[in-house]
Tab-separated table of C-alpha atoms and ligand atoms in Angstrom:
chain	number	residue	atom	x	y	z
A	17	MET	CA	21.992	-29.295	2.106
A	18	PRO	CA	19.568	-28.747	-0.821
A	19	PRO	CA	19.176	-25.101	-1.886
A	20	LEU	CA	16.408	-23.209	-0.105
A	21	ARG	CA	13.253	-22.824	-2.147
A	22	VAL	CA	10.984	-19.813	-1.948
A	23	ALA	CA	7.630	-19.969	-3.740
A	24	VAL	CA	5.775	-16.856	-4.896
A	25	ALA	CA	2.005	-17.376	-5.061
A	26	ASP	CA	1.219	-14.319	-7.197
A	27	SER	CA	2.947	-11.156	-8.294
A	28	PRO	CA	1.422	-7.929	-9.623
A	29	PHE	CA	4.940	-6.492	-9.869
A	30	PRO	CA	6.730	-5.757	-13.157
A	31	THR	CA	9.750	-7.596	-11.766
A	32	LEU	CA	10.667	-9.678	-8.710
A	33	ASP	CA	14.323	-8.645	-8.948
A	34	PRO	CA	14.480	-6.739	-5.619
A	35	ALA	CA	13.161	-9.841	-3.744
A	36	ARG	CA	15.349	-12.180	-5.818
A	37	GLU	CA	18.457	-10.164	-4.957
A	38	VAL	CA	17.775	-10.321	-1.200
A	39	LEU	CA	17.073	-14.064	-1.333
A	40	SER	CA	20.131	-14.817	-3.454
A	41	LYS	CA	22.280	-13.855	-0.444
A	42	ILE	CA	21.106	-17.031	1.338
A	43	GLY	CA	21.262	-19.058	-1.867
A	44	ALA	CA	17.479	-19.291	-2.136
A	45	ASP	CA	15.837	-20.024	-5.416
A	46	LEU	CA	12.592	-18.094	-6.271
A	47	ARG	CA	9.732	-19.861	-8.098
A	48	LEU	CA	6.618	-17.971	-9.220
A	49	ALA	CA	3.330	-19.859	-9.686
A	50	SER	CA	2.203	-19.867	-13.336
A	51	GLU	CA	-1.205	-18.505	-12.271
A	52	PRO	CA	-2.756	-17.582	-8.910
A	53	THR	CA	-4.911	-20.725	-8.593
A	54	PRO	CA	-4.543	-23.124	-5.623
A	55	GLU	CA	-3.269	-25.897	-7.934
A	56	ALA	CA	-0.609	-23.732	-9.612
A	57	ILE	CA	0.461	-22.205	-6.285
A	58	LEU	CA	0.818	-25.654	-4.701
A	59	ARG	CA	2.910	-26.847	-7.658
A	60	VAL	CA	5.641	-24.400	-6.598
A	61	ALA	CA	4.849	-24.203	-2.866
A	62	THR	CA	4.334	-27.787	-1.643
A	63	ASP	CA	8.047	-28.446	-1.072
A	64	ALA	CA	9.109	-24.809	-0.614
A	65	ASP	CA	10.758	-23.533	2.569
A	66	ALA	CA	8.874	-20.225	2.371
A	67	LEU	CA	5.909	-18.723	0.558
A	68	LEU	CA	5.597	-15.107	-0.567
A	69	VAL	CA	2.071	-13.936	-1.396
A	70	THR	CA	0.378	-10.740	-2.552
A	71	TYR	CA	-3.381	-11.100	-3.142
A	72	ALA	CA	-3.851	-14.860	-3.673
A	73	LYS	CA	-6.000	-16.554	-1.065
A	74	ILE	CA	-3.963	-18.994	1.020
A	75	THR	CA	-6.565	-21.337	2.470
A	76	ALA	CA	-6.388	-23.892	5.279
A	77	GLU	CA	-6.416	-26.721	2.702
A	78	MET	CA	-3.444	-25.191	0.890
A	79	ILE	CA	-1.547	-24.661	4.145
A	80	GLN	CA	-2.074	-28.318	5.093
A	81	ALA	CA	-0.405	-29.303	1.798
A	82	LEU	CA	2.809	-27.344	2.559
A	83	THR	CA	5.395	-29.889	3.700
A	84	ARG	CA	8.439	-27.686	4.495
A	85	CYS	CA	7.133	-24.140	4.735
A	86	ARG	CA	8.383	-22.115	7.735
A	87	ILE	CA	7.133	-18.673	6.792
A	88	ILE	CA	4.333	-17.124	4.729
A	89	SER	CA	5.486	-13.583	4.050
A	90	ARG	CA	2.923	-11.174	2.646
A	91	PHE	CA	3.939	-8.540	0.122
A	92	GLY	CA	1.690	-6.004	1.865
A	93	ILE	CA	0.170	-4.661	5.066
A	94	GLY	CA	-3.075	-6.608	5.566
A	95	VAL	CA	-3.003	-10.405	5.925
A	96	ASP	CA	-6.708	-11.077	5.481
A	97	ASN	CA	-6.041	-13.368	2.475
A	98	VAL	CA	-4.086	-15.879	4.596
A	99	ASP	CA	-5.839	-18.362	6.907
A	100	LEU	CA	-3.987	-17.363	10.072
A	101	ALA	CA	-5.450	-20.055	12.315
A	102	ALA	CA	-4.366	-22.767	9.870
A	103	ALA	CA	-0.865	-21.283	9.552
A	104	THR	CA	-0.528	-21.089	13.332
A	105	SER	CA	-1.610	-24.681	13.868
A	106	ALA	CA	0.823	-25.769	11.125
A	107	GLY	CA	3.629	-23.910	12.976
A	108	ILE	CA	4.146	-21.458	10.102
A	109	VAL	CA	4.860	-17.859	10.990
A	110	VAL	CA	2.971	-15.261	8.903
A	111	THR	CA	4.605	-11.879	8.395
A	112	ARG	CA	3.571	-8.590	6.842
A	113	VAL	CA	5.261	-5.339	5.844
A	114	PRO	CA	3.470	-2.672	7.868
A	115	ASP	CA	5.541	0.329	6.846
A	116	TYR	CA	6.364	0.417	3.123
A	117	CYS	CA	3.728	2.683	1.523
A	118	ILE	CA	2.578	5.032	4.244
A	119	ASP	CA	3.533	8.081	2.138
A	120	GLU	CA	1.758	6.722	-0.940
A	121	VAL	CA	-1.546	5.718	0.708
A	122	SER	CA	-1.779	8.935	2.705
A	123	ASP	CA	-1.072	10.948	-0.484
A	124	HIS	CA	-3.686	8.906	-2.371
A	125	THR	CA	-6.256	9.535	0.385
A	126	LEU	CA	-5.671	13.281	0.072
A	127	ALA	CA	-5.737	13.045	-3.733
A	128	LEU	CA	-9.156	11.344	-3.549
A	129	LEU	CA	-10.389	13.868	-0.983
A	130	LEU	CA	-9.301	16.814	-3.131
A	131	ALA	CA	-10.711	15.204	-6.283
A	132	LEU	CA	-14.085	14.752	-4.530
A	133	ALA	CA	-14.074	18.223	-2.976
A	134	ARG	CA	-13.066	20.003	-6.200
A	135	LYS	CA	-15.040	17.535	-8.434
A	136	ILE	CA	-11.968	17.106	-10.645
A	137	PRO	CA	-12.884	13.861	-12.499
A	138	PHE	CA	-16.399	15.153	-13.170
A	139	ALA	CA	-15.165	18.582	-14.352
A	140	ASN	CA	-12.496	16.929	-16.494
A	141	ALA	CA	-15.124	14.716	-18.188
A	142	GLN	CA	-17.336	17.778	-18.817
A	143	VAL	CA	-14.557	19.769	-20.482
A	144	HIS	CA	-13.426	16.826	-22.624
A	145	ALA	CA	-17.050	16.455	-23.758
A	146	GLY	CA	-17.098	20.084	-24.933
A	147	GLY	CA	-18.494	21.772	-21.809
A	148	TRP	CA	-17.018	24.829	-20.064
A	149	GLU	CA	-19.569	25.888	-17.415
A	150	MET	CA	-19.106	26.517	-13.738
A	151	SER	CA	-22.754	25.560	-13.220
A	152	ALA	CA	-21.911	21.906	-13.901
A	153	VAL	CA	-19.807	21.657	-10.726
A	154	VAL	CA	-22.049	23.645	-8.361
A	155	PRO	CA	-21.913	23.369	-5.353
A	156	ILE	CA	-18.269	23.284	-4.236
A	157	HIS	CA	-17.428	24.256	-0.657
A	158	ARG	CA	-14.243	25.678	0.832
A	159	LEU	CA	-12.162	22.981	2.511
A	160	ARG	CA	-10.868	25.145	5.356
A	161	GLY	CA	-12.952	24.483	8.459
A	162	ARG	CA	-14.553	21.279	7.131
A	163	VAL	CA	-14.223	18.071	9.150
A	164	LEU	CA	-12.302	14.963	8.129
A	165	GLY	CA	-13.242	11.897	10.198
A	166	LEU	CA	-10.857	8.953	10.210
A	167	ALA	CA	-12.067	5.432	11.011
A	168	GLY	CA	-8.894	3.902	12.451
A	169	PHE	CA	-5.851	5.901	13.527
A	170	GLY	CA	-2.916	3.637	12.645
A	171	ARG	CA	0.190	4.463	10.628
A	172	ILE	CA	-1.528	5.663	7.438
A	173	PRO	CA	-4.155	8.000	8.940
A	174	GLN	CA	-1.507	9.392	11.298
A	175	LEU	CA	0.167	10.710	8.129
A	176	VAL	CA	-3.154	11.695	6.499
A	177	ALA	CA	-3.886	13.971	9.474
A	178	PRO	CA	-1.039	16.526	9.066
A	179	LYS	CA	-1.536	16.643	5.289
A	180	ALA	CA	-5.272	17.286	5.751
A	181	LYS	CA	-4.574	19.904	8.391
A	182	SER	CA	-2.356	21.787	5.971
A	183	PHE	CA	-5.525	22.331	3.900
A	184	GLY	CA	-7.315	23.734	6.951
A	185	LEU	CA	-9.401	20.642	7.676
A	186	ARG	CA	-10.309	19.812	11.271
A	187	VAL	CA	-9.389	16.172	11.881
A	188	ILE	CA	-11.238	13.781	14.204
A	189	ALA	CA	-10.677	10.035	14.490
A	190	HIS	CA	-12.052	6.878	16.065
A	191	ASP	CA	-9.641	4.136	17.095
A	192	PRO	CA	-10.319	2.354	20.388
A	193	TYR	CA	-6.812	0.847	20.492
A	194	VAL	CA	-4.671	3.963	20.062
A	195	PRO	CA	-3.567	5.728	23.279
A	196	ALA	CA	-4.752	9.272	24.015
A	197	GLU	CA	-1.152	10.669	23.840
A	198	ILE	CA	-0.921	9.740	20.141
A	199	PHE	CA	-4.120	11.671	19.385
A	200	ALA	CA	-2.930	14.599	21.522
A	201	ARG	CA	0.496	14.727	19.839
A	202	ALA	CA	-1.154	14.660	16.399
A	203	GLY	CA	-3.660	17.384	17.348
A	204	VAL	CA	-6.491	15.033	16.364
A	205	GLU	CA	-9.672	14.697	18.435
A	206	ALA	CA	-10.452	11.144	19.598
A	207	VAL	CA	-14.180	10.528	19.136
A	208	GLU	CA	-16.675	7.666	19.058
A	209	PHE	CA	-17.462	5.969	15.740
A	210	ALA	CA	-20.949	7.541	15.688
A	211	GLN	CA	-19.382	11.018	15.953
A	212	VAL	CA	-17.102	10.314	12.982
A	213	LEU	CA	-20.264	9.589	10.994
A	214	GLU	CA	-22.315	12.502	12.309
A	215	LEU	CA	-19.706	15.285	12.339
A	216	SER	CA	-17.602	14.622	9.253
A	217	ASP	CA	-17.750	16.206	5.808
A	218	PHE	CA	-15.282	13.541	4.646
A	219	VAL	CA	-15.083	10.091	6.247
A	220	SER	CA	-11.942	8.130	5.421
A	221	VAL	CA	-11.685	4.404	6.187
A	222	HIS	CA	-8.370	3.106	7.582
A	223	THR	CA	-9.240	0.061	9.698
A	224	PRO	CA	-7.957	-3.415	8.898
A	225	LEU	CA	-10.451	-5.923	7.499
A	226	LEU	CA	-11.508	-7.933	10.547
A	227	PRO	CA	-14.741	-9.805	11.351
A	228	GLU	CA	-15.900	-6.709	13.294
A	229	THR	CA	-15.063	-4.245	10.508
A	230	ARG	CA	-16.572	-6.246	7.602
A	231	GLY	CA	-19.585	-4.202	6.442
A	232	LEU	CA	-18.897	-1.545	9.132
A	233	PHE	CA	-19.964	1.040	6.559
A	234	GLY	CA	-23.467	-0.216	5.796
A	235	ALA	CA	-26.984	1.222	5.590
A	236	GLU	CA	-27.066	2.203	9.272
A	237	ALA	CA	-23.736	4.080	9.067
A	238	PHE	CA	-24.745	5.911	5.880
A	239	ARG	CA	-28.005	7.066	7.478
A	240	GLN	CA	-25.953	8.751	10.211
A	241	MET	CA	-23.718	10.650	7.772
A	242	LYS	CA	-24.366	14.171	6.533
A	243	PRO	CA	-26.167	14.216	3.149
A	244	THR	CA	-23.332	16.462	1.914
A	245	ALA	CA	-20.573	14.105	3.156
A	246	TYR	CA	-18.170	12.013	1.098
A	247	LEU	CA	-16.812	8.545	1.893
A	248	ILE	CA	-13.214	7.560	1.047
A	249	ASN	CA	-11.943	3.981	1.312
A	250	THR	CA	-8.282	3.118	0.789
A	251	ALA	CA	-8.323	0.286	3.354
A	252	ARG	CA	-10.135	-2.896	2.259
A	253	GLY	CA	-13.193	-3.290	0.026
A	254	PRO	CA	-15.424	-5.465	2.233
A	255	ILE	CA	-15.367	-2.861	5.043
A	256	VAL	CA	-17.876	-0.979	2.875
A	257	ASP	CA	-21.181	-2.593	1.892
A	258	GLU	CA	-21.265	-1.526	-1.771
A	259	LEU	CA	-24.942	-2.226	-2.334
A	260	ALA	CA	-25.840	-0.192	0.757
A	261	LEU	CA	-23.518	2.593	-0.467
A	262	ALA	CA	-25.205	2.662	-3.890
A	263	ARG	CA	-28.619	2.817	-2.223
A	264	ALA	CA	-27.438	5.563	0.151
A	265	LEU	CA	-26.135	7.604	-2.807
A	266	ASP	CA	-29.453	7.113	-4.614
A	267	ALA	CA	-31.364	8.154	-1.485
A	268	GLY	CA	-29.155	11.209	-0.966
A	269	HIS	CA	-27.812	10.007	2.407
A	270	LEU	CA	-24.363	11.090	1.249
A	271	ALA	CA	-22.938	13.093	-1.638
A	272	GLY	CA	-20.330	10.822	-3.149
A	273	ALA	CA	-17.515	8.356	-2.595
A	274	ALA	CA	-13.976	7.554	-3.679
A	275	LEU	CA	-12.798	3.968	-3.414
A	276	ASP	CA	-9.383	2.480	-4.118
A	277	VAL	CA	-10.474	-0.939	-2.891
A	278	MET	CA	-13.596	-2.943	-3.669
A	279	ALA	CA	-15.317	-6.070	-2.388
A	280	GLN	CA	-14.463	-7.809	-5.668
A	281	GLU	CA	-11.326	-6.694	-7.517
A	282	PRO	CA	-11.701	-5.990	-10.364
A	283	PRO	CA	-15.392	-5.144	-9.839
A	284	VAL	CA	-17.656	-7.352	-11.935
A	285	SER	CA	-21.169	-6.202	-11.159
A	286	SER	CA	-20.698	-3.442	-8.590
A	287	PRO	CA	-23.582	-0.944	-8.521
A	288	LEU	CA	-20.963	1.783	-7.956
A	289	VAL	CA	-19.402	1.586	-11.415
A	290	GLY	CA	-20.441	4.315	-13.870
A	291	ARG	CA	-21.592	6.966	-11.387
A	292	ALA	CA	-20.523	10.590	-11.789
A	293	ASN	CA	-20.235	11.045	-8.001
A	294	VAL	CA	-18.078	7.961	-7.418
A	295	ILE	CA	-14.321	7.916	-8.080
A	296	LEU	CA	-12.703	4.495	-8.447
A	297	THR	CA	-8.990	3.684	-8.602
A	298	PRO	CA	-7.725	0.103	-9.128
A	299	HIS	CA	-6.133	-0.613	-5.709
A	300	THR	CA	-3.147	1.565	-6.550
A	301	SER	CA	-2.839	3.586	-3.318
A	302	PHE	CA	0.221	1.615	-2.250
A	303	TYR	CA	2.013	2.031	-5.531
A	304	SER	CA	5.060	4.085	-6.416
A	305	GLU	CA	8.224	2.789	-8.040
A	306	GLU	CA	10.001	3.403	-4.745
A	307	SER	CA	7.390	1.700	-2.532
A	308	LEU	CA	7.509	-1.485	-4.636
A	309	VAL	CA	11.234	-1.861	-4.051
A	310	ASP	CA	10.776	-1.243	-0.299
A	311	LEU	CA	7.977	-3.812	-0.197
A	312	GLN	CA	9.834	-6.590	-1.974
A	313	VAL	CA	13.047	-6.035	-0.040
A	314	LYS	CA	11.265	-5.973	3.334
A	315	ALA	CA	9.084	-9.049	2.610
A	316	ALA	CA	12.100	-11.012	1.317
A	317	GLU	CA	14.199	-9.967	4.339
A	318	GLU	CA	11.563	-11.530	6.617
A	319	VAL	CA	12.039	-14.782	4.690
A	320	THR	CA	15.833	-14.654	5.009
A	321	ARG	CA	15.553	-13.926	8.747
A	322	VAL	CA	13.304	-16.930	9.398
A	323	LEU	CA	15.195	-19.321	7.099
A	324	THR	CA	18.497	-18.411	8.806
A	325	GLY	CA	17.061	-19.006	12.280
A	326	HIS	CA	16.345	-15.409	13.253
A	327	ALA	CA	13.098	-13.858	14.447
A	328	PRO	CA	11.086	-11.937	11.848
A	329	ARG	CA	10.413	-8.220	12.473
A	330	ASN	CA	6.671	-8.239	11.860
A	331	PRO	CA	5.087	-11.585	12.706
A	332	VAL	CA	1.287	-11.615	12.798
A	333	ASN	CA	1.162	-14.870	14.804
A	334	PRO	CA	4.250	-14.557	17.063
A	335	GLU	CA	2.970	-17.402	19.237
A	336	VAL	CA	4.381	-19.776	16.597
A	337	LEU	CA	7.897	-18.516	17.367
A	338	GLN	CA	7.398	-19.129	21.085
A	339	GLN	CA	6.242	-22.688	20.327
A	340	ARG	CA	9.423	-23.223	18.277
A	341	THR	CA	11.767	-22.058	21.042
A	342	ALA	CA	9.816	-23.817	23.823
B	5	NAD	N1	-5.151	0.484	-0.815
B	5	NAD	C1	-3.920	0.106	-0.584
B	5	NAD	O1	-3.107	0.012	-1.502
B	5	NAD	C2	-3.468	-0.153	0.829
B	5	NAD	C3	-2.099	-0.102	1.119
B	5	NAD	C4	-1.690	-0.259	2.421
B	5	NAD	C5	-2.609	-0.510	3.424
B	5	NAD	N2	-3.929	-0.605	3.121
B	5	NAD	C6	-4.920	-0.844	4.183
B	5	NAD	O2	-5.034	0.359	4.941
B	5	NAD	C7	-5.515	0.048	6.248
B	5	NAD	C8	-4.803	0.873	7.303
B	5	NAD	O3	-3.409	0.652	7.240
B	5	NAD	P1	-2.452	1.173	8.431
B	5	NAD	O4	-1.059	1.005	7.936
B	5	NAD	O5	-2.877	2.497	8.927
B	5	NAD	O6	-2.767	0.054	9.510
B	5	NAD	P2	-2.241	-0.076	11.018
B	5	NAD	O7	-2.099	-1.537	11.281
B	5	NAD	O8	-1.104	0.843	11.297
B	5	NAD	O9	-3.501	0.487	11.840
B	5	NAD	C9	-4.759	-0.100	11.851
B	5	NAD	C10	-5.525	0.606	12.987
B	5	NAD	O10	-6.894	0.207	12.933
B	5	NAD	C11	-7.337	0.187	14.277
B	5	NAD	N3	-8.584	-0.550	14.376
B	5	NAD	C12	-8.783	-1.890	14.417
B	5	NAD	N4	-10.106	-2.142	14.517
B	5	NAD	C13	-10.743	-0.951	14.545
B	5	NAD	C14	-12.107	-0.565	14.633
B	5	NAD	N5	-13.091	-1.473	14.720
B	5	NAD	N6	-12.401	0.755	14.637
B	5	NAD	C15	-11.421	1.693	14.525
B	5	NAD	N7	-10.102	1.390	14.460
B	5	NAD	C16	-9.784	0.079	14.447
B	5	NAD	C17	-6.185	-0.412	15.052
B	5	NAD	O11	-6.267	-0.061	16.424
B	5	NAD	C18	-4.987	0.243	14.375
B	5	NAD	O12	-4.597	1.430	15.051
B	5	NAD	C19	-5.379	-1.480	6.367
B	5	NAD	O13	-6.687	-2.021	6.144
B	5	NAD	C20	-4.516	-1.884	5.205
B	5	NAD	O14	-4.811	-3.202	4.773
B	5	NAD	C21	-4.379	-0.423	1.845
């Protein structure tokens, strides 16, 4: 039997050693595309038994060109860069790693919230430029008693909530798919989306990117927010309409924003770049040295499970597995 081949479409990681070590146990050979273009990815993926992917777009055309692939395993939580329908019709299971950076993203959300509330980046820039006045940061409000509204109440915001509560914030959330007991156990009020917008001093986005959440935070949403409120997005860039956000900031519909994710990464002509009331981080919420090892090991373990005839832990299109056993 020829050795198993695992292609890697793209890698932002300093090393692929943790994944390589897992895959070496089934004798699989790892091949990284020379660049994240469809042509370069297909050069290593066409005859591969599995494909690992981080941010590269895996289109229907690319999926049709895969001759042996049994699994597309995403190094990450969201799978919006993979054409799921095409993978399903090609009989390829798509997997994700839903639980590797929950600590990091929830910490990053709180870091952004605190940086907005205490105006840390702005104050830091003032002092480095020779300033030392309190007047530059006026007004700052006490956090205790303020409202944090979460859009989505999945794994990450469920860890944001207790951290925010330790600062005295009242936490409300909108998630139509999470049962009432989860909200009750977390001591978080379940509310409608409109209430998240109207009641919150900080609105934090934690939904997946889906057709119904693309542009969810647009002009209409910003008009409903408090003019003193801040928006935080650590989920996916296109959930926020950046042009509408820039206009809302200009019109005073909200006070500021902190974004770890953007519609185009890196941003090329975003109207949000260069504003004193906007904090931007380069999609690093998920990152810690420890989370990267967890991520690579878990994504590679999904590959070894599927290539050795076992069911993966986190399939996004499990119907493919039923078709295989039928
Ligand atoms: N910036 C980063 O580095 C980074 C890292 C990890 C995850 N993420 C993103 O963070 C987001 C949240 O991750 P998670 O682990 O909490 O996800 P999760 O899968 O645990 O939860 C997602 C939740 O969103 C809810 N939801 C779906 N549609 C909704 C809607 N229209 N309104 C409200 N809720 C809705 C679902 O019911 C689910 O409870 C995802 O978009 C993920 O891609 C970003």
